CSV table of C-alpha atoms and ligand atoms in Angstrom, one decimal:
chain,number,residue,atom,x,y,z
A,526,MET,CA,-144.8,115.0,213.7
A,527,ALA,CA,-145.0,118.8,213.7
A,528,PHE,CA,-143.0,120.7,216.3
A,529,THR,CA,-145.7,122.3,218.5
A,530,ILE,CA,-145.4,125.7,220.2
A,531,ALA,CA,-148.3,126.7,222.4
A,532,ILE,CA,-148.9,130.1,223.9
A,533,ALA,CA,-151.1,130.7,227.0
A,534,GLY,CA,-151.8,133.5,229.3
A,535,LYS,CA,-154.5,135.8,230.6
A,536,GLY,CA,-156.5,137.9,228.1
A,537,GLY,CA,-154.7,140.9,226.8
A,538,THR,CA,-151.2,139.8,227.7
A,539,GLY,CA,-150.1,139.8,224.1
A,540,LYS,CA,-150.6,136.1,223.2
A,541,THR,CA,-151.9,136.8,219.8
A,542,THR,CA,-149.1,139.2,219.1
A,543,LEU,CA,-146.5,136.7,220.2
A,544,ALA,CA,-148.1,133.9,218.1
A,545,ALA,CA,-148.2,136.1,215.0
A,546,LEU,CA,-144.6,137.1,215.4
A,547,LEU,CA,-143.4,133.5,216.0
A,548,ILE,CA,-145.2,132.6,212.7
A,549,ARG,CA,-143.7,135.6,210.9
A,550,GLN,CA,-140.2,134.5,211.9
A,551,LEU,CA,-140.8,130.8,211.1
A,552,ILE,CA,-141.9,131.8,207.6
A,553,GLN,CA,-139.0,134.2,207.1
A,554,ALA,CA,-136.6,131.4,208.1
A,555,GLY,CA,-138.2,129.1,205.5
A,556,LYS,CA,-139.6,126.8,208.2
A,557,GLY,CA,-143.1,126.4,206.7
A,558,PRO,CA,-145.6,125.1,206.2
A,559,ILE,CA,-147.1,126.1,209.5
A,560,LEU,CA,-150.5,125.3,211.1
A,561,ALA,CA,-151.8,128.1,213.2
A,562,VAL,CA,-154.5,127.1,215.7
A,563,ASP,CA,-156.6,129.8,217.4
A,564,ALA,CA,-157.8,128.1,220.5
A,565,ASP,CA,-158.7,131.3,222.3
A,566,ALA,CA,-162.5,131.9,222.1
A,567,ASN,CA,-161.9,135.7,222.1
A,568,ALA,CA,-158.8,135.7,219.9
A,569,ASN,CA,-158.3,137.2,216.6
A,570,LEU,CA,-155.2,135.5,215.3
A,571,HIS,CA,-156.7,135.7,211.8
A,572,GLU,CA,-156.4,139.5,211.8
A,573,ALA,CA,-152.8,139.3,213.1
A,574,LEU,CA,-152.0,136.9,210.2
A,575,GLY,CA,-154.1,138.7,207.6
A,576,ILE,CA,-156.2,135.5,206.8
A,577,GLU,CA,-159.9,135.5,206.3
A,578,VAL,CA,-161.8,132.9,208.2
A,579,GLU,CA,-165.3,131.6,207.3
A,580,ASP,CA,-166.1,129.0,209.9
A,581,THR,CA,-164.9,128.0,213.4
A,582,ILE,CA,-164.7,124.4,214.3
A,583,ALA,CA,-167.3,125.0,217.1
A,584,ASP,CA,-169.8,126.5,214.7
A,585,VAL,CA,-169.4,123.6,212.3
A,586,MET,CA,-169.7,121.1,215.1
A,587,ALA,CA,-172.8,122.8,216.5
A,588,ARG,CA,-174.5,122.7,213.1
A,589,ILE,CA,-173.7,119.0,212.6
A,590,ASN,CA,-174.8,118.2,216.2
A,591,ASN,CA,-178.1,120.0,215.8
A,592,ASN,CA,-178.7,118.3,212.4
A,593,LEU,CA,-178.7,121.6,210.6
A,594,GLU,CA,-176.3,120.0,208.2
A,595,PRO,CA,-177.7,116.7,207.0
A,596,LEU,CA,-175.1,114.0,206.3
A,597,PRO,CA,-174.5,113.6,202.6
A,598,ALA,CA,-175.6,110.1,201.3
A,599,GLY,CA,-172.8,107.6,201.6
A,600,MET,CA,-170.8,109.5,204.3
A,601,THR,CA,-170.5,108.5,207.9
A,602,LYS,CA,-170.6,111.2,210.6
A,603,ASP,CA,-166.9,110.8,211.2
A,604,GLN,CA,-166.1,111.2,207.5
A,605,TYR,CA,-168.3,114.3,207.3
A,606,VAL,CA,-166.8,115.9,210.4
A,607,ALA,CA,-163.3,115.4,209.0
A,608,PHE,CA,-164.4,116.8,205.7
A,609,ARG,CA,-166.0,119.9,207.2
A,610,VAL,CA,-163.1,120.5,209.6
A,611,HIS,CA,-160.8,120.4,206.6
A,612,GLN,CA,-163.0,122.8,204.8
A,613,SER,CA,-162.9,125.3,207.6
A,614,LEU,CA,-159.1,125.4,207.4
A,615,ALA,CA,-158.2,128.9,206.2
A,616,GLU,CA,-155.3,128.9,203.8
A,617,GLY,CA,-152.6,131.5,203.6
A,618,ASP,CA,-149.1,131.5,202.1
A,619,GLU,CA,-147.0,129.1,204.1
A,620,VAL,CA,-149.5,129.2,207.0
A,621,ASP,CA,-153.0,127.7,207.4
A,622,LEU,CA,-155.3,128.6,210.2
A,623,LEU,CA,-157.8,126.6,212.2
A,624,VAL,CA,-160.1,128.5,214.5
A,625,MET,CA,-161.5,126.4,217.3
A,626,GLY,CA,-164.1,128.9,218.4
A,627,GLY,CA,-166.5,128.3,221.2
A,628,PRO,CA,-167.7,127.8,223.8
A,629,GLU,CA,-169.3,124.6,222.6
A,630,GLY,CA,-172.9,123.8,223.3
A,631,PRO,CA,-173.8,121.3,226.0
A,632,GLY,CA,-173.8,117.6,225.4
A,633,CYS,CA,-171.5,117.6,222.5
A,634,TYR,CA,-168.1,117.4,224.1
A,635,CYS,CA,-166.8,113.8,224.1
A,636,TYR,CA,-167.9,112.7,220.7
A,637,VAL,CA,-166.8,115.8,218.9
A,638,ASN,CA,-163.7,116.2,220.9
A,639,ASN,CA,-162.6,112.7,220.0
A,640,LEU,CA,-163.2,113.4,216.4
A,641,VAL,CA,-161.4,116.7,216.4
A,642,ARG,CA,-158.5,115.2,218.4
A,643,GLY,CA,-158.0,112.4,215.8
A,644,PHE,CA,-158.3,114.9,213.0
A,645,MET,CA,-155.9,117.4,214.5
A,646,GLN,CA,-153.3,114.7,214.9
A,647,GLU,CA,-153.6,113.7,211.3
A,648,LEU,CA,-153.7,117.2,210.1
A,649,SER,CA,-150.6,118.3,212.0
A,650,ASN,CA,-148.6,115.6,210.2
A,651,ASN,CA,-148.8,117.9,207.1
A,652,TYR,CA,-147.0,120.7,208.8
A,653,ALA,CA,-143.5,121.4,210.1
A,654,TYR,CA,-144.8,123.5,212.9
A,655,VAL,CA,-148.0,124.0,214.8
A,656,VAL,CA,-148.4,127.4,216.7
A,657,MET,CA,-151.4,127.5,219.1
A,658,ASP,CA,-152.9,130.5,220.8
A,659,ASN,CA,-154.6,129.4,224.0
A,660,GLU,CA,-156.7,130.9,226.8
A,661,ALA,CA,-155.3,130.9,230.3
A,662,GLY,CA,-157.7,128.1,231.2
A,663,LEU,CA,-156.0,125.8,228.6
A,664,GLU,CA,-159.4,124.5,227.5
A,665,HIS,CA,-158.2,122.7,224.4
A,666,LEU,CA,-155.1,121.4,225.9
A,667,SER,CA,-157.0,120.1,228.9
A,668,ARG,CA,-159.6,118.4,226.8
A,669,ARG,CA,-156.7,117.1,224.7
A,670,THR,CA,-158.4,118.2,221.5
A,671,THR,CA,-154.9,119.3,220.5
A,672,GLN,CA,-151.7,117.3,220.5
A,673,ASN,CA,-148.7,117.3,222.8
A,674,VAL,CA,-146.7,120.4,223.1
A,675,ASP,CA,-143.0,120.8,222.7
A,676,ILE,CA,-142.8,124.4,224.0
A,677,LEU,CA,-145.3,126.3,226.1
A,678,LEU,CA,-144.8,130.0,226.3
A,679,VAL,CA,-146.7,131.5,229.2
A,680,THR,CA,-147.3,135.3,228.7
A,681,SER,CA,-147.7,137.9,231.4
A,682,ASP,CA,-147.8,141.6,231.2
A,683,ALA,CA,-145.2,143.5,233.2
A,684,SER,CA,-147.1,143.5,236.5
A,685,ALA,CA,-146.9,141.5,239.7
A,686,ARG,CA,-150.5,140.4,239.3
A,687,GLY,CA,-149.8,139.3,235.8
A,688,ILE,CA,-146.8,137.2,236.9
A,689,ARG,CA,-148.9,135.6,239.6
A,690,SER,CA,-151.6,134.6,237.1
A,691,ALA,CA,-148.8,133.2,234.8
A,692,GLY,CA,-147.8,131.1,237.9
A,693,ARG,CA,-151.3,129.8,238.0
A,694,VAL,CA,-151.1,128.7,234.4
A,695,LYS,CA,-148.0,126.7,235.4
A,696,GLU,CA,-149.9,125.1,238.3
A,697,LEU,CA,-152.7,124.3,236.0
A,698,VAL,CA,-150.4,122.6,233.5
A,699,GLU,CA,-148.9,120.6,236.4
A,700,SER,CA,-152.2,119.6,237.9
A,701,LEU,CA,-153.6,118.5,234.6
A,702,ALA,CA,-150.4,116.5,233.9
A,703,LEU,CA,-150.3,117.9,230.4
A,704,GLU,CA,-147.6,116.6,228.1
A,705,ILE,CA,-145.5,119.7,227.7
A,706,LYS,CA,-141.8,119.2,227.2
A,707,LYS,CA,-140.6,122.8,228.0
A,708,MET,CA,-142.4,125.7,229.6
A,709,TYR,CA,-141.1,129.3,229.8
A,710,LEU,CA,-142.3,132.7,230.8
A,711,VAL,CA,-142.4,135.6,228.4
A,712,VAL,CA,-143.1,139.1,229.9
A,713,THR,CA,-144.8,141.3,227.4
A,714,LYS,CA,-145.4,145.0,226.9
A,715,VAL,CA,-142.3,145.8,228.9
A,716,ALA,CA,-141.1,149.3,229.6
A,717,ASP,CA,-137.5,150.0,230.5
A,718,GLY,CA,-136.4,148.2,233.7
A,719,SER,CA,-139.8,146.7,234.6
A,720,VAL,CA,-138.7,143.1,234.3
A,721,GLU,CA,-135.9,143.7,236.9
A,722,ALA,CA,-138.6,145.0,239.3
A,723,LEU,CA,-140.5,141.7,238.9
A,724,GLN,CA,-137.7,139.3,239.5
A,725,ASP,CA,-138.9,138.3,243.0
A,726,GLU,CA,-142.4,137.6,241.8
A,727,ILE,CA,-141.0,135.6,238.8
A,728,GLN,CA,-138.9,133.5,241.1
A,729,LYS,CA,-141.9,132.6,243.2
A,730,THR,CA,-143.7,131.1,240.2
A,731,GLY,CA,-140.8,128.7,239.4
A,732,LEU,CA,-141.2,129.7,235.8
A,733,GLU,CA,-138.0,130.3,233.7
A,734,LEU,CA,-138.0,133.7,232.2
A,735,ILE,CA,-136.9,133.3,228.5
A,736,GLY,CA,-137.5,136.8,227.2
A,737,ALA,CA,-139.2,140.1,227.3
A,738,VAL,CA,-141.2,141.7,224.5
A,739,PRO,CA,-141.0,145.5,224.7
A,740,ARG,CA,-144.0,147.8,224.7
A,741,ASP,CA,-144.0,149.1,221.1
A,742,GLU,CA,-146.2,151.8,219.8
A,743,GLN,CA,-146.1,150.3,216.4
A,744,VAL,CA,-147.9,147.1,217.5
A,745,PHE,CA,-150.6,149.2,219.0
A,746,GLN,CA,-150.9,151.2,215.8
A,747,TYR,CA,-151.1,148.1,213.6
A,748,ASP,CA,-153.9,146.7,215.7
A,749,LEU,CA,-155.7,150.1,215.6
A,750,GLN,CA,-155.6,150.2,211.9
A,751,GLY,CA,-156.4,146.5,211.5
A,752,LYS,CA,-153.0,145.8,209.8
A,753,PRO,CA,-151.7,142.3,210.1
A,754,LEU,CA,-148.9,142.1,212.6
A,755,VAL,CA,-147.0,139.6,210.3
A,756,GLU,CA,-146.3,142.7,208.2
A,757,LEU,CA,-144.4,144.5,210.9
A,758,PRO,CA,-141.0,145.6,209.5
A,759,ASP,CA,-137.8,143.7,210.1
A,760,ASP,CA,-136.4,146.5,212.3
A,761,SER,CA,-139.4,146.3,214.6
A,762,LEU,CA,-138.4,146.1,218.3
A,763,VAL,CA,-140.9,143.3,218.9
A,764,VAL,CA,-139.6,141.3,216.0
A,765,ALA,CA,-136.1,141.4,217.4
A,766,ALA,CA,-137.3,140.4,220.8
A,767,VAL,CA,-139.3,137.4,219.5
A,768,THR,CA,-136.3,136.3,217.3
A,769,GLU,CA,-134.2,136.3,220.4
A,770,ILE,CA,-136.7,134.1,222.3
A,771,MET,CA,-136.8,131.7,219.3
A,772,ARG,CA,-133.0,131.5,219.4
A,773,LYS,CA,-132.8,130.9,223.1
A,774,THR,CA,-135.5,128.1,222.9
A,775,ALA,CA,-133.8,126.6,219.9
A,776,ILE,CA,-136.9,127.1,217.8
A,777,LEU,CA,-134.7,128.9,215.2
B,1968,ATP,N1,-145.5,144.6,222.6
B,1968,ATP,C1,-146.6,145.3,222.6
B,1968,ATP,N2,-146.5,146.7,222.6
B,1968,ATP,C2,-147.6,147.4,222.6
B,1968,ATP,N3,-148.9,146.9,222.6
B,1968,ATP,C3,-149.0,145.6,222.6
B,1968,ATP,C4,-147.9,144.7,222.6
B,1968,ATP,N4,-148.4,143.4,222.6
B,1968,ATP,C5,-149.7,143.5,222.6
B,1968,ATP,N5,-150.1,144.8,222.6
B,1968,ATP,C6,-151.5,145.3,222.6
B,1968,ATP,O1,-152.2,144.7,223.7
B,1968,ATP,C7,-153.5,144.3,223.3
B,1968,ATP,C8,-153.7,142.8,223.5
B,1968,ATP,O2,-152.7,142.1,222.7
B,1968,ATP,P1,-153.0,140.7,222.1
B,1968,ATP,O3,-154.3,140.7,221.3
B,1968,ATP,O4,-151.8,140.2,221.4
B,1968,ATP,O5,-153.3,139.9,223.5
B,1968,ATP,P2,-154.0,138.6,223.8
B,1968,ATP,O6,-153.4,138.0,225.0
B,1968,ATP,O7,-154.0,137.7,222.6
B,1968,ATP,O8,-155.5,139.1,224.1
B,1968,ATP,P3,-156.9,138.3,224.0
B,1968,ATP,O9,-156.8,137.2,225.0
B,1968,ATP,O10,-157.9,139.3,224.3
B,1968,ATP,O11,-157.0,137.7,222.6
B,1968,ATP,C9,-153.6,144.7,221.8
B,1968,ATP,O12,-154.3,146.0,221.8
B,1968,ATP,C10,-152.2,144.9,221.3
B,1968,ATP,O13,-152.1,145.9,220.3
């Protein structure tokens, strides 16, 4: 069973950046193969990883559900879904990427979710690690289309409002009774001293702060130029911060 790391937080809090850097460091440490799952409808993990994606799972499922892709002779719907999901896996060096996409059309949830869930479980057995980029609403985790999580990293930017919404992610996890072994807070885009100023807010959430990712102009520049974040240099400030988080959480 793959070790699963999920990242969740409000839009723009650096989830994709964190996911890409975790994957970068896992690869560097020779911990592949890794399955990256983009479960954020707005996310662009493929760009951060430098992997081309043709299809999202939601697109494939919508086509199958609307009979735009007739079943090949001799194949059951289950077999065909498994085959098409497998086909939409984008392959890179040491990391493959599955983009969930969405939102899904009405009326197709249960059946497709059940199939995707079964398929995800089987698929993840082929990998040492699964790294998932999720929305704050934890859509896929709550529908259990994805498997149990070993570590959930909740991201917040360095603002009191951000910390409070990270606290709501924690409450959501608890109210949904999700099977998550460990949950930590990561404050992102941190300028000098701003984490200290947030200590009271952090304490109120009950989340354990595991690390801070500094605001780094280089990340912004890479995104601006469409350069994959996995190509950030070894001496990058954010790479060092993520490596430290991985040590503290015993991922590395
Ligand atoms: N440590 C950082 N330093 C500077 N800029 C950053 C940092 N982390 C993220 N950013 C910038 O913040 C923006 C949002 O980052 P990112 O895409 O990682 O967030 P996200 O939470 O995945 O957002 P979304 O939910 O919209 O996909 C990007 O423009 C990125 O360049």
